[in-house]
mmCIF file of N, CA and C in Angstrom:
data_model
loop_
_atom_site.group_PDB
_atom_site.id
_atom_site.type_symbol
_atom_site.label_atom_id
_atom_site.label_comp_id
_atom_site.label_asym_id
_atom_site.label_seq_id
_atom_site.Cartn_x
_atom_site.Cartn_y
_atom_site.Cartn_z
ATOM 1 N N UNK A 1 0.834 -1.190 0.000
ATOM 2 C CA UNK A 1 0.000 0.000 0.000
ATOM 3 C C UNK A 1 0.869 1.242 0.000
ATOM 4 N N UNK A 2 0.366 2.258 -0.654
ATOM 5 C CA UNK A 2 1.085 3.527 -0.731
ATOM 6 C C UNK A 2 0.925 4.300 0.571
ATOM 7 N N UNK A 3 1.931 5.096 0.912
ATOM 8 C CA UNK A 3 1.886 5.948 2.096
ATOM 9 C C UNK A 3 2.122 7.387 1.652
ATOM 10 N N UNK A 4 1.282 8.274 2.133
ATOM 11 C CA UNK A 4 1.432 9.695 1.857
ATOM 12 C C UNK A 4 1.708 10.396 3.176
ATOM 13 N N UNK A 5 2.606 11.371 3.165
ATOM 14 C CA UNK A 5 2.930 12.121 4.372
ATOM 15 C C UNK A 5 2.095 13.394 4.451
ATOM 16 N N UNK A 6 1.565 13.667 5.631
ATOM 17 C CA UNK A 6 0.850 14.921 5.865
ATOM 18 C C UNK A 6 1.833 16.077 5.683
ATOM 19 N N UNK A 7 1.328 17.233 5.340
ATOM 20 C CA UNK A 7 2.165 18.406 5.091
ATOM 21 C C UNK A 7 3.122 18.675 6.247
ATOM 22 N N UNK A 8 2.626 18.560 7.480
ATOM 23 C CA UNK A 8 3.432 18.900 8.656
ATOM 24 C C UNK A 8 4.588 17.939 8.898
ATOM 25 N N UNK A 9 4.507 16.736 8.360
ATOM 26 C CA UNK A 9 5.564 15.740 8.580
ATOM 27 C C UNK A 9 6.192 15.272 7.262
ATOM 28 N N UNK A 10 6.041 16.071 6.216
ATOM 29 C CA UNK A 10 6.565 15.685 4.897
ATOM 30 C C UNK A 10 8.059 15.397 4.941
ATOM 31 N N UNK A 11 8.783 16.077 5.789
ATOM 32 C CA UNK A 11 10.233 15.867 5.896
ATOM 33 C C UNK A 11 10.620 14.477 6.362
ATOM 34 N N UNK A 12 9.692 13.776 7.003
ATOM 35 C CA UNK A 12 9.995 12.421 7.469
ATOM 36 C C UNK A 12 10.147 11.446 6.308
ATOM 37 N N UNK A 13 9.643 11.813 5.147
ATOM 38 C CA UNK A 13 9.728 10.951 3.981
ATOM 39 C C UNK A 13 10.837 11.339 3.023
ATOM 40 N N UNK A 14 11.754 12.194 3.465
ATOM 41 C CA UNK A 14 12.842 12.640 2.591
ATOM 42 C C UNK A 14 14.173 12.082 3.068
ATOM 43 N N UNK A 15 15.146 12.131 2.201
ATOM 44 C CA UNK A 15 16.509 11.731 2.563
ATOM 45 C C UNK A 15 17.402 12.929 2.318
ATOM 46 N N UNK A 16 18.109 13.436 3.312
ATOM 47 C CA UNK A 16 18.031 13.019 4.706
ATOM 48 C C UNK A 16 16.687 13.414 5.317
ATOM 49 N N UNK A 17 16.338 12.731 6.399
ATOM 50 C CA UNK A 17 15.063 12.966 7.061
ATOM 51 C C UNK A 17 15.001 14.387 7.606
ATOM 52 N N UNK A 18 13.904 15.084 7.314
ATOM 53 C CA UNK A 18 13.697 16.436 7.824
ATOM 54 C C UNK A 18 12.941 16.396 9.144
ATOM 55 N N UNK A 19 12.937 17.504 9.828
ATOM 56 C CA UNK A 19 12.233 17.595 11.108
ATOM 57 C C UNK A 19 10.862 18.234 10.914
ATOM 58 N N UNK A 20 9.935 17.833 11.748
ATOM 59 C CA UNK A 20 8.598 18.424 11.745
ATOM 60 C C UNK A 20 8.636 19.741 12.506
ATOM 61 N N UNK A 21 7.734 20.652 12.166
ATOM 62 C CA UNK A 21 7.617 21.928 12.853
ATOM 63 C C UNK A 21 7.125 21.683 14.275
ATOM 64 N N UNK A 22 7.924 22.044 15.257
ATOM 65 C CA UNK A 22 7.589 21.818 16.658
ATOM 66 C C UNK A 22 6.388 22.605 17.148
ATOM 67 N N UNK A 23 5.968 23.601 16.391
ATOM 68 C CA UNK A 23 4.790 24.371 16.780
ATOM 69 C C UNK A 23 3.490 23.643 16.497
ATOM 70 N N UNK A 24 3.514 22.685 15.573
ATOM 71 C CA UNK A 24 2.296 21.968 15.225
ATOM 72 C C UNK A 24 2.407 20.460 15.427
ATOM 73 N N UNK A 25 3.605 19.945 15.602
ATOM 74 C CA UNK A 25 3.816 18.532 15.910
ATOM 75 C C UNK A 25 4.505 18.464 17.269
ATOM 76 N N UNK A 26 3.748 18.113 18.289
ATOM 77 C CA UNK A 26 4.317 18.031 19.636
ATOM 78 C C UNK A 26 4.403 19.362 20.353
ATOM 79 N N UNK A 27 3.812 20.391 19.771
ATOM 80 C CA UNK A 27 3.840 21.707 20.411
ATOM 81 C C UNK A 27 2.893 21.757 21.599
ATOM 82 N N UNK A 28 3.039 22.772 22.405
ATOM 83 C CA UNK A 28 2.161 22.956 23.561
ATOM 84 C C UNK A 28 1.014 23.882 23.186
ATOM 85 N N UNK A 29 -0.180 23.482 23.614
ATOM 86 C CA UNK A 29 -1.364 24.290 23.357
ATOM 87 C C UNK A 29 -1.438 25.387 24.407
ATOM 88 N N UNK A 30 -1.613 26.616 23.968
ATOM 89 C CA UNK A 30 -1.678 27.775 24.861
ATOM 90 C C UNK A 30 -3.039 28.437 24.710
ATOM 91 N N UNK A 31 -3.651 28.778 25.850
ATOM 92 C CA UNK A 31 -4.971 29.418 25.823
ATOM 93 C C UNK A 31 -4.832 30.908 26.090
ATOM 94 N N UNK A 32 -5.577 31.694 25.328
ATOM 95 C CA UNK A 32 -5.681 33.134 25.538
ATOM 96 C C UNK A 32 -7.146 33.406 25.835
ATOM 97 N N UNK A 33 -7.466 33.741 27.090
ATOM 98 C CA UNK A 33 -8.854 33.935 27.521
ATOM 99 C C UNK A 33 -9.213 35.415 27.518
ATOM 100 N N UNK A 34 -10.420 35.707 27.048
ATOM 101 C CA UNK A 34 -10.945 37.065 27.048
ATOM 102 C C UNK A 34 -12.383 37.022 27.543
ATOM 103 N N UNK A 35 -12.667 37.727 28.628
ATOM 104 C CA UNK A 35 -14.030 37.833 29.144
ATOM 105 C C UNK A 35 -14.587 39.191 28.709
ATOM 106 N N UNK A 36 -15.714 39.144 28.012
ATOM 107 C CA UNK A 36 -16.327 40.359 27.471
ATOM 108 C C UNK A 36 -17.655 40.588 28.183
ATOM 109 N N UNK A 37 -17.788 41.730 28.831
ATOM 110 C CA UNK A 37 -19.047 42.110 29.466
ATOM 111 C C UNK A 37 -19.888 42.863 28.450
ATOM 112 N N UNK A 38 -21.106 42.365 28.211
ATOM 113 C CA UNK A 38 -22.000 43.027 27.259
ATOM 114 C C UNK A 38 -22.457 44.359 27.837
ATOM 115 N N UNK A 39 -22.342 45.401 27.031
ATOM 116 C CA UNK A 39 -22.756 46.739 27.454
ATOM 117 C C UNK A 39 -23.278 47.521 26.252
ATOM 118 N N UNK A 40 -24.084 46.871 25.438
ATOM 119 C CA UNK A 40 -24.666 47.503 24.243
ATOM 120 C C UNK A 40 -23.602 48.056 23.291
ATOM 121 N N UNK A 41 -22.471 47.370 23.189
ATOM 122 C CA UNK A 41 -21.441 47.815 22.255
ATOM 123 C C UNK A 41 -22.063 47.894 20.853
ATOM 124 N N UNK A 42 -21.793 48.984 20.155
ATOM 125 C CA UNK A 42 -22.449 49.276 18.878
ATOM 126 C C UNK A 42 -21.828 48.527 17.711
ATOM 127 N N UNK A 43 -22.611 48.399 16.654
ATOM 128 C CA UNK A 43 -22.107 47.857 15.399
ATOM 129 C C UNK A 43 -20.926 48.712 14.947
ATOM 130 N N UNK A 44 -19.855 48.074 14.564
ATOM 131 C CA UNK A 44 -18.645 48.791 14.166
ATOM 132 C C UNK A 44 -17.612 48.862 15.261
ATOM 133 N N UNK A 45 -18.018 48.616 16.513
ATOM 134 C CA UNK A 45 -17.070 48.610 17.621
ATOM 135 C C UNK A 45 -16.208 47.354 17.566
ATOM 136 N N UNK A 46 -15.067 47.426 18.216
ATOM 137 C CA UNK A 46 -14.194 46.261 18.348
ATOM 138 C C UNK A 46 -13.870 46.044 19.814
ATOM 139 N N UNK A 47 -13.506 44.810 20.136
ATOM 140 C CA UNK A 47 -13.076 44.447 21.486
ATOM 141 C C UNK A 47 -11.739 43.725 21.338
ATOM 142 N N UNK A 48 -10.708 44.194 22.011
ATOM 143 C CA UNK A 48 -9.417 43.516 21.963
ATOM 144 C C UNK A 48 -9.493 42.271 22.831
ATOM 145 N N UNK A 49 -9.140 41.123 22.235
ATOM 146 C CA UNK A 49 -9.252 39.841 22.931
ATOM 147 C C UNK A 49 -7.916 39.304 23.427
ATOM 148 N N UNK A 50 -6.866 39.465 22.645
ATOM 149 C CA UNK A 50 -5.590 38.857 23.017
ATOM 150 C C UNK A 50 -4.443 39.472 22.234
ATOM 151 N N UNK A 51 -3.270 39.300 22.780
ATOM 152 C CA UNK A 51 -2.022 39.671 22.121
ATOM 153 C C UNK A 51 -1.236 38.378 21.987
ATOM 154 N N UNK A 52 -1.061 37.886 20.767
ATOM 155 C CA UNK A 52 -0.440 36.585 20.524
ATOM 156 C C UNK A 52 0.966 36.802 19.962
ATOM 157 N N UNK A 53 1.968 36.183 20.583
ATOM 158 C CA UNK A 53 3.351 36.367 20.120
ATOM 159 C C UNK A 53 3.633 35.691 18.783
ATOM 160 N N UNK A 54 4.630 36.206 18.097
ATOM 161 C CA UNK A 54 5.108 35.583 16.864
ATOM 162 C C UNK A 54 5.527 34.146 17.175
ATOM 163 N N UNK A 55 5.370 33.268 16.191
ATOM 164 C CA UNK A 55 5.764 31.866 16.356
ATOM 165 C C UNK A 55 4.614 30.952 16.725
ATOM 166 N N UNK A 56 3.462 31.508 17.106
ATOM 167 C CA UNK A 56 2.310 30.701 17.486
ATOM 168 C C UNK A 56 1.479 30.344 16.257
ATOM 169 N N UNK A 57 0.776 29.208 16.317
ATOM 170 C CA UNK A 57 -0.063 28.731 15.225
ATOM 171 C C UNK A 57 -1.479 28.545 15.761
ATOM 172 N N UNK A 58 -2.482 29.144 15.105
ATOM 173 C CA UNK A 58 -3.866 29.039 15.546
ATOM 174 C C UNK A 58 -4.357 27.603 15.457
ATOM 175 N N UNK A 59 -5.100 27.152 16.494
ATOM 176 C CA UNK A 59 -5.696 25.810 16.500
ATOM 177 C C UNK A 59 -7.225 25.915 16.406
ATOM 178 N N UNK A 60 -7.845 26.592 17.391
ATOM 179 C CA UNK A 60 -9.301 26.736 17.409
ATOM 180 C C UNK A 60 -9.690 27.718 18.495
ATOM 181 N N UNK A 61 -10.969 28.035 18.567
ATOM 182 C CA UNK A 61 -11.485 28.917 19.606
ATOM 183 C C UNK A 61 -12.794 28.385 20.143
ATOM 184 N N UNK A 62 -13.182 28.895 21.322
ATOM 185 C CA UNK A 62 -14.447 28.506 21.951
ATOM 186 C C UNK A 62 -15.103 29.767 22.507
ATOM 187 N N UNK A 63 -16.397 29.929 22.201
ATOM 188 C CA UNK A 63 -17.194 31.016 22.776
ATOM 189 C C UNK A 63 -18.164 30.394 23.767
ATOM 190 N N UNK A 64 -18.223 30.948 24.971
ATOM 191 C CA UNK A 64 -19.157 30.479 25.992
ATOM 192 C C UNK A 64 -19.819 31.720 26.593
ATOM 193 N N UNK A 65 -21.109 31.902 26.339
ATOM 194 C CA UNK A 65 -21.797 33.126 26.749
ATOM 195 C C UNK A 65 -22.927 32.831 27.728
ATOM 196 N N UNK A 66 -23.163 33.786 28.647
ATOM 197 C CA UNK A 66 -24.278 33.658 29.589
ATOM 198 C C UNK A 66 -25.583 34.090 28.950
ATOM 199 N N UNK A 67 -25.483 34.826 27.844
ATOM 200 C CA UNK A 67 -26.667 35.305 27.118
ATOM 201 C C UNK A 67 -26.341 35.321 25.633
ATOM 202 N N UNK A 68 -27.353 35.282 24.818
ATOM 203 C CA UNK A 68 -27.174 35.368 23.373
ATOM 204 C C UNK A 68 -26.530 36.700 23.008
ATOM 205 N N UNK A 69 -25.723 36.709 21.986
ATOM 206 C CA UNK A 69 -25.158 37.955 21.470
ATOM 207 C C UNK A 69 -26.241 38.783 20.776
ATOM 208 N N UNK A 70 -27.421 38.220 20.635
ATOM 209 C CA UNK A 70 -28.523 38.880 19.951
ATOM 210 C C UNK A 70 -28.781 38.208 18.614
ATOM 211 N N UNK A 71 -30.035 38.256 18.180
ATOM 212 C CA UNK A 71 -30.409 37.576 16.938
ATOM 213 C C UNK A 71 -29.836 38.256 15.705
ATOM 214 N N UNK A 72 -29.515 39.541 15.803
ATOM 215 C CA UNK A 72 -29.041 40.277 14.627
ATOM 216 C C UNK A 72 -27.558 40.602 14.658
ATOM 217 N N UNK A 73 -26.997 40.796 15.849
ATOM 218 C CA UNK A 73 -25.589 41.187 15.938
ATOM 219 C C UNK A 73 -24.696 40.068 15.418
ATOM 220 N N UNK A 74 -23.760 40.441 14.573
ATOM 221 C CA UNK A 74 -22.770 39.474 14.111
ATOM 222 C C UNK A 74 -21.432 39.828 14.730
ATOM 223 N N UNK A 75 -20.639 38.812 14.972
ATOM 224 C CA UNK A 75 -19.285 39.040 15.468
ATOM 225 C C UNK A 75 -18.312 38.277 14.582
ATOM 226 N N UNK A 76 -17.193 38.913 14.333
ATOM 227 C CA UNK A 76 -16.091 38.291 13.622
ATOM 228 C C UNK A 76 -14.886 38.342 14.545
ATOM 229 N N UNK A 77 -14.023 37.349 14.455
ATOM 230 C CA UNK A 77 -12.820 37.330 15.287
ATOM 231 C C UNK A 77 -11.620 37.227 14.357
ATOM 232 N N UNK A 78 -10.713 38.179 14.518
ATOM 233 C CA UNK A 78 -9.540 38.222 13.655
ATOM 234 C C UNK A 78 -8.626 39.358 14.053
ATOM 235 N N UNK A 79 -8.167 40.100 13.066
ATOM 236 C CA UNK A 79 -7.264 41.226 13.288
ATOM 237 C C UNK A 79 -7.845 42.462 12.607
ATOM 238 N N UNK A 80 -7.217 43.600 12.827
ATOM 239 C CA UNK A 80 -7.719 44.822 12.192
ATOM 240 C C UNK A 80 -7.612 44.752 10.672
ATOM 241 N N UNK A 81 -6.649 44.026 10.150
ATOM 242 C CA UNK A 81 -6.499 43.927 8.694
ATOM 243 C C UNK A 81 -7.253 42.745 8.095
ATOM 244 N N UNK A 82 -7.692 41.812 8.945
ATOM 245 C CA UNK A 82 -8.450 40.643 8.487
ATOM 246 C C UNK A 82 -9.440 40.265 9.583
ATOM 247 N N UNK A 83 -10.562 40.992 9.641
ATOM 248 C CA UNK A 83 -11.479 40.868 10.780
ATOM 249 C C UNK A 83 -12.049 39.466 10.970
ATOM 250 N N UNK A 84 -12.170 38.689 9.907
ATOM 251 C CA UNK A 84 -12.705 37.334 10.011
ATOM 252 C C UNK A 84 -11.641 36.255 9.903
ATOM 253 N N UNK A 85 -10.430 36.556 10.264
ATOM 254 C CA UNK A 85 -9.320 35.605 10.113
ATOM 255 C C UNK A 85 -9.573 34.299 10.866
ATOM 256 N N UNK A 86 -10.110 34.366 12.072
ATOM 257 C CA UNK A 86 -10.319 33.169 12.890
ATOM 258 C C UNK A 86 -11.782 32.734 12.968
ATOM 259 N N UNK A 87 -12.697 33.697 12.836
ATOM 260 C CA UNK A 87 -14.138 33.388 12.817
ATOM 261 C C UNK A 87 -14.801 34.397 11.901
ATOM 262 N N UNK A 88 -15.438 33.912 10.852
ATOM 263 C CA UNK A 88 -16.144 34.793 9.930
ATOM 264 C C UNK A 88 -17.330 35.425 10.648
ATOM 265 N N UNK A 89 -17.729 36.615 10.218
ATOM 266 C CA UNK A 89 -18.850 37.322 10.834
ATOM 267 C C UNK A 89 -20.113 36.466 10.784
ATOM 268 N N UNK A 90 -20.689 36.231 11.953
ATOM 269 C CA UNK A 90 -21.913 35.429 12.070
ATOM 270 C C UNK A 90 -22.554 35.727 13.416
ATOM 271 N N UNK A 91 -23.839 35.394 13.528
ATOM 272 C CA UNK A 91 -24.514 35.553 14.813
ATOM 273 C C UNK A 91 -24.051 34.455 15.762
ATOM 274 N N UNK A 92 -24.261 34.690 17.042
ATOM 275 C CA UNK A 92 -23.968 33.678 18.053
ATOM 276 C C UNK A 92 -25.075 33.748 19.104
ATOM 277 N N UNK A 93 -26.066 32.882 18.974
ATOM 278 C CA UNK A 93 -27.192 32.897 19.907
ATOM 279 C C UNK A 93 -27.083 31.803 20.964
ATOM 280 N N UNK A 94 -26.085 30.954 20.863
ATOM 281 C CA UNK A 94 -25.937 29.839 21.812
ATOM 282 C C UNK A 94 -25.466 30.325 23.174
ATOM 283 N N UNK A 95 -25.929 29.656 24.216
ATOM 284 C CA UNK A 95 -25.454 29.924 25.579
ATOM 285 C C UNK A 95 -24.726 28.696 26.112
ATOM 286 N N UNK A 96 -24.238 27.891 25.221
ATOM 287 C CA UNK A 96 -23.407 26.726 25.548
ATOM 288 C C UNK A 96 -22.084 26.905 24.800
ATOM 289 N N UNK A 97 -21.017 26.238 25.238
ATOM 290 C CA UNK A 97 -19.735 26.392 24.547
ATOM 291 C C UNK A 97 -19.852 26.072 23.056
ATOM 292 N N UNK A 98 -19.344 26.963 22.231
ATOM 293 C CA UNK A 98 -19.418 26.823 20.781
ATOM 294 C C UNK A 98 -18.015 26.981 20.197
ATOM 295 N N UNK A 99 -17.546 25.936 19.543
ATOM 296 C CA UNK A 99 -16.218 25.986 18.928
ATOM 297 C C UNK A 99 -16.268 26.772 17.621
ATOM 298 N N UNK A 100 -15.135 27.372 17.270
ATOM 299 C CA UNK A 100 -14.995 28.055 15.987
ATOM 300 C C UNK A 100 -13.557 27.950 15.516
ATOM 301 N N UNK A 101 -13.378 28.218 14.252
ATOM 302 C CA UNK A 101 -12.041 28.241 13.668
ATOM 303 C C UNK A 101 -12.109 27.928 12.189
ATOM 304 N N UNK A 102 -11.533 28.787 11.399
ATOM 305 C CA UNK A 102 -11.512 28.584 9.963
ATOM 306 C C UNK A 102 -10.291 27.752 9.580
ATOM 307 N N UNK A 103 -10.476 26.792 8.706
ATOM 308 C CA UNK A 103 -9.354 25.963 8.271
ATOM 309 C C UNK A 103 -8.281 26.822 7.615
ATOM 310 N N UNK A 104 -8.679 27.928 7.013
ATOM 311 C CA UNK A 104 -7.699 28.809 6.384
ATOM 312 C C UNK A 104 -6.772 29.456 7.407
ATOM 313 N N UNK A 105 -7.186 29.522 8.666
ATOM 314 C CA UNK A 105 -6.317 30.038 9.723
ATOM 315 C C UNK A 105 -5.579 28.899 10.407
ATOM 316 N N UNK A 106 -6.246 27.764 10.607
ATOM 317 C CA UNK A 106 -5.640 26.638 11.310
ATOM 318 C C UNK A 106 -4.506 26.003 10.514
ATOM 319 N N UNK A 107 -4.539 26.121 9.187
ATOM 320 C CA UNK A 107 -3.464 25.520 8.399
ATOM 321 C C UNK A 107 -2.383 26.528 8.033
ATOM 322 N N UNK A 108 -2.423 27.701 8.629
ATOM 323 C CA UNK A 108 -1.411 28.727 8.356
ATOM 324 C C UNK A 108 -0.071 28.357 8.983
ATOM 325 N N UNK A 109 0.967 28.992 8.470
ATOM 326 C CA UNK A 109 2.266 28.886 9.105
ATOM 327 C C UNK A 109 2.213 29.679 10.408
ATOM 328 N N UNK A 110 3.247 29.525 11.203
ATOM 329 C CA UNK A 110 3.331 30.267 12.462
ATOM 330 C C UNK A 110 3.304 31.763 12.180
ATOM 331 N N UNK A 111 2.751 32.516 13.126
ATOM 332 C CA UNK A 111 2.727 33.974 12.996
ATOM 333 C C UNK A 111 4.156 34.496 12.858
ATOM 334 N N UNK A 112 4.390 35.365 11.901
ATOM 335 C CA UNK A 112 5.731 35.921 11.707
ATOM 336 C C UNK A 112 5.944 37.178 12.536
ATOM 337 N N UNK A 113 4.872 37.728 13.074
ATOM 338 C CA UNK A 113 4.947 38.916 13.931
ATOM 339 C C UNK A 113 3.882 38.792 15.010
ATOM 340 N N UNK A 114 4.082 39.501 16.115
ATOM 341 C CA UNK A 114 3.069 39.532 17.159
ATOM 342 C C UNK A 114 1.750 40.002 16.547
ATOM 343 N N UNK A 115 0.637 39.532 17.128
ATOM 344 C CA UNK A 115 -0.672 39.838 16.548
ATOM 345 C C UNK A 115 -1.670 40.186 17.647
ATOM 346 N N UNK A 116 -2.424 41.258 17.428
ATOM 347 C CA UNK A 116 -3.510 41.620 18.325
ATOM 348 C C UNK A 116 -4.797 41.059 17.742
ATOM 349 N N UNK A 117 -5.477 40.202 18.501
ATOM 350 C CA UNK A 117 -6.717 39.575 18.044
ATOM 351 C C UNK A 117 -7.890 40.392 18.579
ATOM 352 N N UNK A 118 -8.826 40.721 17.683
ATOM 353 C CA UNK A 118 -9.984 41.526 18.065
ATOM 354 C C UNK A 118 -11.284 40.834 17.671
ATOM 355 N N UNK A 119 -12.352 41.232 18.338
ATOM 356 C CA UNK A 119 -13.703 40.839 17.949
ATOM 357 C C UNK A 119 -14.349 42.090 17.345
ATOM 358 N N UNK A 120 -14.896 41.953 16.141
ATOM 359 C CA UNK A 120 -15.559 43.068 15.473
ATOM 360 C C UNK A 120 -17.063 42.828 15.478
ATOM 361 N N UNK A 121 -17.809 43.811 15.940
ATOM 362 C CA UNK A 121 -19.272 43.724 16.039
ATOM 363 C C UNK A 121 -19.869 44.385 14.799
ATOM 364 N N UNK A 122 -20.874 43.748 14.204
ATOM 365 C CA UNK A 122 -21.490 44.321 13.008
ATOM 366 C C UNK A 122 -23.001 44.089 13.015
ATOM 367 N N UNK A 123 -23.687 44.769 12.161
ATOM 368 C CA UNK A 123 -25.121 44.699 11.888
ATOM 369 C C UNK A 123 -25.964 45.301 13.018
ATOM 370 N N UNK A 124 -25.748 44.876 14.261
ATOM 371 C CA UNK A 124 -26.531 45.400 15.385
ATOM 372 C C UNK A 124 -25.669 45.400 16.638
ATOM 373 N N UNK A 125 -26.135 46.127 17.657
ATOM 374 C CA UNK A 125 -25.394 46.211 18.916
ATOM 375 C C UNK A 125 -25.498 44.913 19.708
ATOM 376 N N UNK A 126 -24.533 44.710 20.602
ATOM 377 C CA UNK A 126 -24.593 43.580 21.527
ATOM 378 C C UNK A 126 -25.655 43.875 22.591
ATOM 379 N N UNK A 127 -26.081 42.872 23.334
ATOM 380 C CA UNK A 127 -27.073 43.117 24.387
ATOM 381 C C UNK A 127 -26.522 44.031 25.488
ATOM 382 N N UNK A 128 -27.413 44.488 26.339
ATOM 383 C CA UNK A 128 -27.002 45.397 27.419
ATOM 384 C C UNK A 128 -26.506 44.673 28.652
ATOM 385 N N UNK A 129 -26.727 43.354 28.728
ATOM 386 C CA UNK A 129 -26.237 42.613 29.890
ATOM 387 C C UNK A 129 -25.839 41.202 29.478
ATOM 388 N N UNK A 130 -24.996 40.601 30.309
ATOM 389 C CA UNK A 130 -24.477 39.268 30.056
ATOM 390 C C UNK A 130 -22.976 39.327 29.834
ATOM 391 N N UNK A 131 -22.358 38.177 29.740
ATOM 392 C CA UNK A 131 -20.925 38.094 29.474
ATOM 393 C C UNK A 131 -20.643 36.955 28.508
ATOM 394 N N UNK A 132 -19.510 37.058 27.881
ATOM 395 C CA UNK A 132 -19.025 35.985 27.020
ATOM 396 C C UNK A 132 -17.559 35.746 27.340
ATOM 397 N N UNK A 133 -17.190 34.494 27.401
ATOM 398 C CA UNK A 133 -15.788 34.119 27.557
ATOM 399 C C UNK A 133 -15.350 33.556 26.214
ATOM 400 N N UNK A 134 -14.327 34.146 25.654
ATOM 401 C CA UNK A 134 -13.797 33.695 24.370
ATOM 402 C C UNK A 134 -12.386 33.183 24.613
ATOM 403 N N UNK A 135 -12.200 31.887 24.409
ATOM 404 C CA UNK A 135 -10.893 31.260 24.549
ATOM 405 C C UNK A 135 -10.318 31.013 23.170
ATOM 406 N N UNK A 136 -9.102 31.473 22.965
ATOM 407 C CA UNK A 136 -8.375 31.257 21.721
ATOM 408 C C UNK A 136 -7.226 30.298 22.022
ATOM 409 N N UNK A 137 -7.100 29.250 21.232
ATOM 410 C CA UNK A 137 -6.057 28.247 21.451
ATOM 411 C C UNK A 137 -5.054 28.286 20.311
ATOM 412 N N UNK A 138 -3.809 28.445 20.658
ATOM 413 C CA UNK A 138 -2.703 28.449 19.707
ATOM 414 C C UNK A 138 -1.673 27.431 20.181
ATOM 415 N N UNK A 139 -0.933 26.845 19.251
ATOM 416 C CA UNK A 139 0.158 25.960 19.641
ATOM 417 C C UNK A 139 1.476 26.650 19.372
ATOM 418 N N UNK A 140 2.462 26.258 20.138
ATOM 419 C CA UNK A 140 3.807 26.818 20.001
ATOM 420 C C UNK A 140 4.808 25.796 20.526
ATOM 421 N N UNK A 141 6.026 25.841 20.001
ATOM 422 C CA UNK A 141 7.038 24.877 20.474
ATOM 423 C C UNK A 141 7.413 25.130 21.928
#
């Protein structure tokens, strides 16, 4: 049977044998937690969630809210230059833990520079009460 190597371990099939990227193979998962208190933040507002150092690789995120973000308000999670880098703009009405993460971010190379992660609010304001905990998980060697 034929064997194909995953992108992250392609070097294992070469001569001489290459090493896997320690940030994604055997790396340590690091959590960046952000607690957001709802206070009717307006559409167009942003909330700074985390400061992630260079060398980290995005894995996934989890949103856990005590109240719905509202039926109309959309939130995107990313950076100022790519607001939907980690989560495309969408509503979040769940009050149970909800995972998110775009494959286009999870399969990226390690960050080449430090990055400020923000949540961008659009379409409608957030509710006037409640909280959300947003955990961002990145791996690093």
